[in-house]
Short mmCIF file of C-alpha atoms in Angstrom, two decimals:
data_model
loop_
_atom_site.label_atom_id
_atom_site.label_comp_id
_atom_site.label_asym_id
_atom_site.label_seq_id
_atom_site.Cartn_x
_atom_site.Cartn_y
_atom_site.Cartn_z
CA MET A 79 14.73 106.86 -54.79
CA GLY A 80 17.13 106.22 -51.91
CA ILE A 81 20.49 104.67 -52.54
CA GLU A 82 19.57 101.60 -50.48
CA ARG A 83 16.84 100.69 -53.00
CA ILE A 84 19.04 100.88 -56.08
CA ASP A 85 19.71 97.59 -57.92
CA ARG A 86 23.48 97.60 -57.62
CA VAL A 87 23.95 94.67 -60.03
CA GLU A 88 21.98 96.55 -62.70
CA LEU A 89 24.10 99.65 -62.15
CA MET A 90 27.33 97.67 -62.52
CA HIS A 91 26.00 95.88 -65.60
CA THR A 92 25.11 99.24 -67.19
CA PHE A 93 28.54 100.68 -66.34
CA VAL A 94 30.34 97.69 -67.89
CA ARG A 95 28.21 97.97 -71.03
CA ILE A 96 29.04 101.70 -71.34
CA ILE A 97 32.77 100.96 -71.19
CA GLU A 98 32.73 97.92 -73.47
CA SER A 99 30.42 99.45 -76.09
CA GLY A 100 32.27 102.77 -76.10
CA SER A 101 29.40 105.17 -75.45
CA LEU A 102 26.17 105.71 -73.52
CA SER A 103 24.11 105.55 -76.71
CA ALA A 104 25.67 102.24 -77.79
CA ALA A 105 25.11 100.82 -74.30
CA ALA A 106 21.47 101.92 -74.42
CA GLN A 107 21.02 100.21 -77.80
CA GLN A 108 22.60 96.96 -76.59
CA MET A 109 20.49 96.96 -73.42
CA ASN A 110 17.29 97.90 -75.30
CA THR A 111 16.72 101.01 -73.22
CA THR A 112 17.11 104.78 -73.58
CA GLN A 113 20.26 106.86 -73.35
CA ALA A 114 18.61 108.90 -70.59
CA THR A 115 18.14 105.72 -68.52
CA VAL A 116 21.78 104.73 -69.03
CA SER A 117 22.94 108.22 -68.03
CA ARG A 118 20.74 108.14 -64.93
CA ARG A 119 22.15 104.76 -63.89
CA LEU A 120 25.72 106.01 -64.36
CA LYS A 121 25.00 109.02 -62.13
CA SER A 122 23.38 106.73 -59.53
CA LEU A 123 26.50 104.53 -59.46
CA GLU A 124 28.77 107.57 -59.11
CA ASP A 125 26.57 108.91 -56.28
CA LEU A 126 26.57 105.49 -54.62
CA LEU A 127 30.37 105.27 -54.70
CA GLY A 128 30.99 108.96 -54.10
CA ALA A 129 33.41 109.17 -57.01
CA ARG A 130 33.56 110.37 -60.61
CA LEU A 131 33.93 107.32 -62.86
CA LEU A 132 33.85 108.80 -66.35
CA LEU A 133 35.11 112.01 -67.90
CA ARG A 134 32.94 112.88 -70.88
CA THR A 135 33.21 115.49 -73.63
CA THR A 136 31.12 115.86 -76.78
CA HIS A 137 33.30 113.45 -78.74
CA ALA A 138 35.21 111.39 -76.19
CA MET A 139 34.87 109.36 -73.01
CA LYS A 140 37.65 108.46 -70.58
CA LEU A 141 37.76 106.39 -67.41
CA THR A 142 39.06 108.03 -64.26
CA ASP A 143 41.38 106.04 -61.99
CA ASP A 144 38.36 105.27 -59.77
CA GLY A 145 36.41 104.34 -62.89
CA GLU A 146 39.09 101.86 -63.96
CA ARG A 147 39.02 100.19 -60.55
CA CYS A 148 35.22 100.14 -60.60
CA TYR A 149 35.21 98.56 -64.07
CA GLN A 150 37.56 95.73 -63.06
CA HIS A 151 35.61 94.99 -59.88
CA ALA A 152 32.26 95.22 -61.68
CA ARG A 153 33.31 92.64 -64.29
CA SER A 154 34.39 90.27 -61.52
CA VAL A 155 31.18 90.78 -59.55
CA LEU A 156 28.99 90.26 -62.63
CA ALA A 157 30.81 87.05 -63.51
CA SER A 158 30.24 85.77 -59.97
CA TRP A 159 26.59 86.79 -60.13
CA GLN A 160 26.18 84.99 -63.47
CA ALA A 161 27.73 81.87 -61.95
CA LEU A 162 25.33 82.04 -59.02
CA GLU A 163 22.30 82.49 -61.30
CA ASP A 164 23.35 79.55 -63.46
CA GLU A 165 23.91 77.36 -60.42
CA ILE A 166 20.66 78.22 -58.64
CA LYS A 167 18.27 78.59 -61.58
CA ASN A 168 19.77 75.96 -63.78
CA ALA A 169 21.34 73.18 -61.75
CA GLU A 170 21.46 70.85 -64.77
CA GLY A 171 23.62 73.29 -66.71
CA GLU A 172 21.17 73.77 -69.60
CA PRO A 173 22.21 76.85 -71.59
CA VAL A 174 19.95 79.89 -71.47
CA GLY A 175 20.21 83.49 -72.64
CA VAL A 176 21.98 84.90 -75.69
CA LEU A 177 25.31 83.56 -77.03
CA ARG A 178 27.06 86.02 -79.33
CA VAL A 179 29.29 84.22 -81.85
CA ARG A 180 31.55 85.50 -84.63
CA ALA A 181 32.14 83.05 -87.49
CA PRO A 182 33.93 83.23 -90.87
CA HIS A 183 31.59 83.92 -93.79
CA ALA A 184 32.24 80.61 -95.55
CA PHE A 185 31.62 78.35 -92.54
CA GLY A 186 29.01 80.59 -91.01
CA GLN A 187 26.58 80.80 -93.91
CA ASP A 188 26.92 77.22 -95.08
CA GLN A 189 28.27 74.20 -93.23
CA LEU A 190 27.51 75.21 -89.66
CA ILE A 191 23.86 76.25 -90.04
CA GLU A 192 22.54 72.68 -89.87
CA PRO A 193 24.33 71.71 -86.61
CA LEU A 194 23.54 75.14 -85.17
CA THR A 195 19.84 74.59 -85.90
CA ALA A 196 19.94 71.22 -84.12
CA PHE A 197 21.75 72.87 -81.19
CA LEU A 198 19.06 75.55 -80.83
CA ASN A 199 16.27 72.99 -81.15
CA ARG A 200 17.87 71.03 -78.31
CA TYR A 201 18.03 74.06 -75.98
CA PRO A 202 14.83 76.14 -76.28
CA GLY A 203 16.01 78.65 -73.67
CA LEU A 204 19.03 79.64 -75.77
CA CYS A 205 19.35 82.24 -78.54
CA VAL A 206 22.42 82.75 -80.74
CA ASP A 207 23.50 86.04 -82.31
CA TRP A 208 25.41 84.67 -85.34
CA MET A 209 27.72 87.33 -86.81
CA LEU A 210 29.75 86.64 -89.94
CA ASN A 211 33.11 88.37 -90.23
CA ASP A 212 36.52 87.12 -91.33
CA LYS A 213 38.57 89.65 -89.34
CA SER A 214 40.18 89.06 -85.95
CA PRO A 215 37.57 89.39 -83.19
CA ASP A 216 37.38 92.29 -80.76
CA PHE A 217 35.61 90.61 -77.85
CA ILE A 218 35.05 93.71 -75.75
CA GLY A 219 34.39 96.26 -78.50
CA GLU A 220 31.97 93.97 -80.36
CA ASN A 221 30.46 92.43 -77.22
CA ILE A 222 30.94 88.84 -78.41
CA ASP A 223 31.33 85.68 -76.34
CA CYS A 224 33.42 83.55 -78.70
CA ALA A 225 34.68 83.40 -82.27
CA LEU A 226 35.48 80.70 -84.79
CA HIS A 227 38.84 81.47 -86.36
CA VAL A 228 40.63 79.89 -89.32
CA GLY A 229 44.40 80.31 -89.56
CA PRO A 230 47.46 80.40 -87.32
CA ASP A 231 47.43 84.07 -86.30
CA ILE A 232 45.94 84.21 -82.79
CA ASP A 233 45.98 86.84 -80.08
CA PRO A 234 47.98 85.20 -77.25
CA SER A 235 45.77 86.88 -74.64
CA VAL A 236 42.70 84.76 -75.51
CA ILE A 237 41.86 81.09 -74.97
CA ALA A 238 42.23 79.10 -78.21
CA VAL A 239 40.84 75.56 -78.52
CA GLN A 240 41.81 73.87 -81.76
CA LEU A 241 38.84 72.05 -83.29
CA ALA A 242 40.04 70.73 -86.64
CA GLU A 243 42.20 71.40 -89.67
CA VAL A 244 41.24 72.59 -93.15
CA PRO A 245 43.16 70.78 -95.93
CA ARG A 246 44.00 73.05 -98.89
CA ILE A 247 44.45 71.96 -102.49
CA VAL A 248 45.20 73.55 -105.88
CA VAL A 249 42.37 73.44 -108.42
CA ALA A 250 41.54 74.79 -111.86
CA SER A 251 38.73 74.54 -114.39
CA PRO A 252 38.98 72.16 -117.39
CA ALA A 253 38.52 75.19 -119.68
CA LEU A 254 41.61 76.89 -118.23
CA LEU A 255 43.68 73.72 -118.52
CA GLU A 256 42.77 73.34 -122.20
CA ARG A 257 44.45 76.69 -122.90
CA HIS A 258 47.76 75.79 -121.21
CA ALA A 259 50.42 73.10 -121.29
CA PRO A 260 49.70 69.97 -119.19
CA VAL A 261 50.52 70.39 -115.50
CA LYS A 262 53.01 67.69 -114.57
CA GLU A 263 55.32 69.45 -112.12
CA ILE A 264 55.58 72.56 -109.95
CA ASP A 265 57.04 74.71 -112.76
CA ASP A 266 53.97 73.97 -114.90
CA LEU A 267 51.77 75.01 -111.97
CA ALA A 268 53.66 78.27 -111.54
CA ALA A 269 53.21 79.06 -115.26
CA LEU A 270 49.40 79.16 -114.97
CA PRO A 271 47.42 82.35 -114.32
CA TRP A 272 46.34 82.51 -110.66
CA VAL A 273 43.70 83.89 -108.38
CA ALA A 274 44.56 84.34 -104.70
CA LEU A 275 42.71 84.19 -101.40
CA SER A 276 44.36 87.28 -99.92
CA THR A 277 43.63 86.27 -96.32
CA PHE A 278 46.29 83.55 -96.53
CA TYR A 279 48.46 84.15 -99.60
CA ARG A 280 49.05 86.86 -102.20
CA ARG A 281 52.33 86.67 -104.09
CA GLU A 282 53.79 83.32 -103.06
CA VAL A 283 52.40 79.79 -102.95
CA THR A 284 54.06 77.15 -100.75
CA LEU A 285 53.25 73.46 -101.22
CA HIS A 286 54.52 70.32 -99.54
CA HIS A 287 54.74 66.80 -100.97
CA VAL A 288 52.28 64.50 -99.22
CA GLN A 289 54.63 61.48 -99.14
CA ARG A 290 58.09 62.98 -99.08
CA GLY A 291 57.33 66.01 -96.93
CA ASP A 292 59.62 68.36 -98.84
CA ARG A 293 58.38 71.87 -99.70
CA GLN A 294 58.50 74.07 -102.76
CA ALA A 295 57.52 77.72 -103.05
CA PHE A 296 56.90 79.79 -106.17
CA THR A 297 55.73 83.33 -106.87
CA VAL A 298 52.45 84.21 -108.54
CA MET A 299 50.95 87.41 -109.95
CA PRO A 300 47.24 86.94 -109.25
CA ARG A 301 44.76 88.14 -111.86
CA LEU A 302 42.34 88.55 -108.96
CA SER A 303 42.85 88.70 -105.19
CA SER A 304 39.96 88.55 -102.74
CA ASP A 305 39.34 87.88 -99.06
CA SER A 306 36.19 85.91 -99.99
CA LEU A 307 36.60 82.15 -100.40
CA TYR A 308 33.35 82.01 -102.38
CA ALA A 309 34.48 84.76 -104.76
CA ILE A 310 37.75 82.92 -105.40
CA ARG A 311 35.88 79.65 -106.02
CA ARG A 312 33.63 81.38 -108.56
CA ALA A 313 36.62 82.97 -110.33
CA ILE A 314 38.30 79.56 -110.60
CA LEU A 315 35.08 78.02 -111.97
CA ASN A 316 34.94 80.81 -114.54
CA GLY A 317 38.45 79.89 -115.75
CA LEU A 318 40.17 83.09 -114.63
CA GLY A 319 43.03 81.20 -113.01
CA ALA A 320 44.16 78.32 -110.83
CA GLY A 321 43.82 78.76 -107.09
CA MET A 322 44.65 77.24 -103.73
CA VAL A 323 41.46 76.77 -101.70
CA SER A 324 40.01 74.90 -98.76
CA ALA A 325 39.19 71.38 -99.93
CA TRP A 326 35.67 71.40 -98.52
CA VAL A 327 34.48 74.35 -100.60
CA VAL A 328 35.20 72.59 -103.93
CA GLU A 329 34.28 69.02 -102.97
CA ASP A 330 31.12 68.98 -105.10
CA ASP A 331 32.88 70.74 -107.99
CA LEU A 332 35.60 68.09 -108.09
CA ARG A 333 33.14 65.22 -107.88
CA GLU A 334 31.00 66.62 -110.70
CA GLY A 335 33.94 67.55 -112.95
CA ARG A 336 33.57 71.33 -112.85
CA LEU A 337 37.07 71.58 -111.35
CA VAL A 338 40.21 69.46 -111.43
CA GLN A 339 42.71 69.03 -108.60
CA LEU A 340 46.22 69.79 -109.85
CA LEU A 341 49.23 67.77 -108.67
CA PRO A 342 47.32 65.96 -105.88
CA GLN A 343 50.60 64.86 -104.32
CA TRP A 344 51.33 68.54 -103.58
CA GLN A 345 49.20 70.32 -100.99
CA ALA A 346 49.37 73.52 -98.98
CA PRO A 347 49.82 73.31 -95.19
CA ALA A 348 46.43 72.72 -93.58
CA LEU A 349 44.85 75.66 -91.76
CA PRO A 350 43.94 75.19 -88.09
CA VAL A 351 40.39 76.01 -86.96
CA TYR A 352 40.00 77.40 -83.43
CA LEU A 353 37.27 78.50 -81.08
CA LEU A 354 38.50 81.65 -79.36
CA TYR A 355 37.11 83.26 -76.22
CA PRO A 356 38.46 85.66 -73.59
CA TRP A 357 39.71 84.35 -70.27
CA ALA A 358 37.24 84.54 -67.40
CA ARG A 359 36.86 83.03 -63.93
CA TYR A 360 33.54 81.53 -64.98
CA TYR A 361 32.10 80.43 -68.32
CA PRO A 362 28.29 80.21 -68.63
CA ALA A 363 26.62 76.99 -69.72
CA ARG A 364 25.79 78.43 -73.16
CA LEU A 365 29.50 78.88 -73.96
CA ARG A 366 30.51 75.51 -72.51
CA ARG A 367 27.83 73.66 -74.50
CA PHE A 368 28.72 75.51 -77.71
CA LEU A 369 32.38 74.52 -77.29
CA GLU A 370 31.31 70.89 -76.84
CA LEU A 371 29.21 71.15 -80.02
CA MET A 372 32.09 72.59 -82.07
CA LYS A 373 34.54 69.96 -80.81
CA THR A 374 32.14 67.27 -82.04
CA VAL A 375 30.87 68.85 -85.24
CA MET A 376 33.86 70.62 -86.78
CA PRO A 377 36.09 67.58 -87.49
CA GLU A 378 33.10 65.78 -89.06
CA LEU A 379 32.25 68.50 -91.59
CA ALA A 380 32.82 67.64 -95.23
CA GLY A 381 36.41 68.23 -96.27
CA MET A 382 37.68 68.82 -92.72
CA ARG A 383 40.32 66.86 -90.86
CA GLN A 384 40.68 65.98 -87.20
CA VAL A 385 43.84 67.07 -85.42
CA THR A 386 45.87 64.49 -83.55
CA ALA A 387 46.67 66.81 -80.63
CA VAL A 388 44.05 69.32 -79.62
CA LYS A 389 45.49 72.47 -78.10
CA SER A 390 43.71 74.57 -75.50
#
């Protein structure tokens, strides 16, 4: 095949996937093709440009200086091509293709499935790859378009749109409370056994007074620490200890008497909920529509709270 007949966009797309996935085999898997095809396309691109782009050994892969320049230009060209395709094929801006989203386990397997289903029913040309993971997202390494993130720690290099806040409260089971002195003040709270959501607190609990605004902190020695909100909820229900949790996850338990909110006038600082995505010159319709959905849906979820000033 002569160079003039090679699909240059396909070659650049393959090269970008090799770099962002970390290997030829991973790129082949993501593109649903063979490693031999990916290797052939890489060689075609190198022949086309007359330069070596990658240095490969058995266990490692490294970009050359020309490869680094090619990668940056290829990403820009592909973004422009995607913008052109969206504009020509889809003038109304209806989302098509695959949107790859990372979401926290708790939100992702529960509250957001219903609005996500309605979203997909509305746009039949769209598919969503819904990955549940509570760790900070690696957009390039994991090949994801956006991520829902709970908490204040954000990579400053990404775009962060605040969607809502998660109120947090202290709860315990009636069985646990029967075994301890009545909880009337912070010292009584600190005297209880505790379980801790290790993502946000381990050894110290900080609460603020809803009316007065003053804060108090006390140390705890958790009987159980976990990064799973559902595991902590179950431990609290079983009477292992008191815990500070997102209000939405225990709403039914409080209403039906399985749990009791302790010192309601004292609450933990609310956790911000963001949609994160990497900066780009162009954002496809599928990402723009998903952001619109999350801005609408997230503050309306049970136990959530709208923010007065949305940051972007």
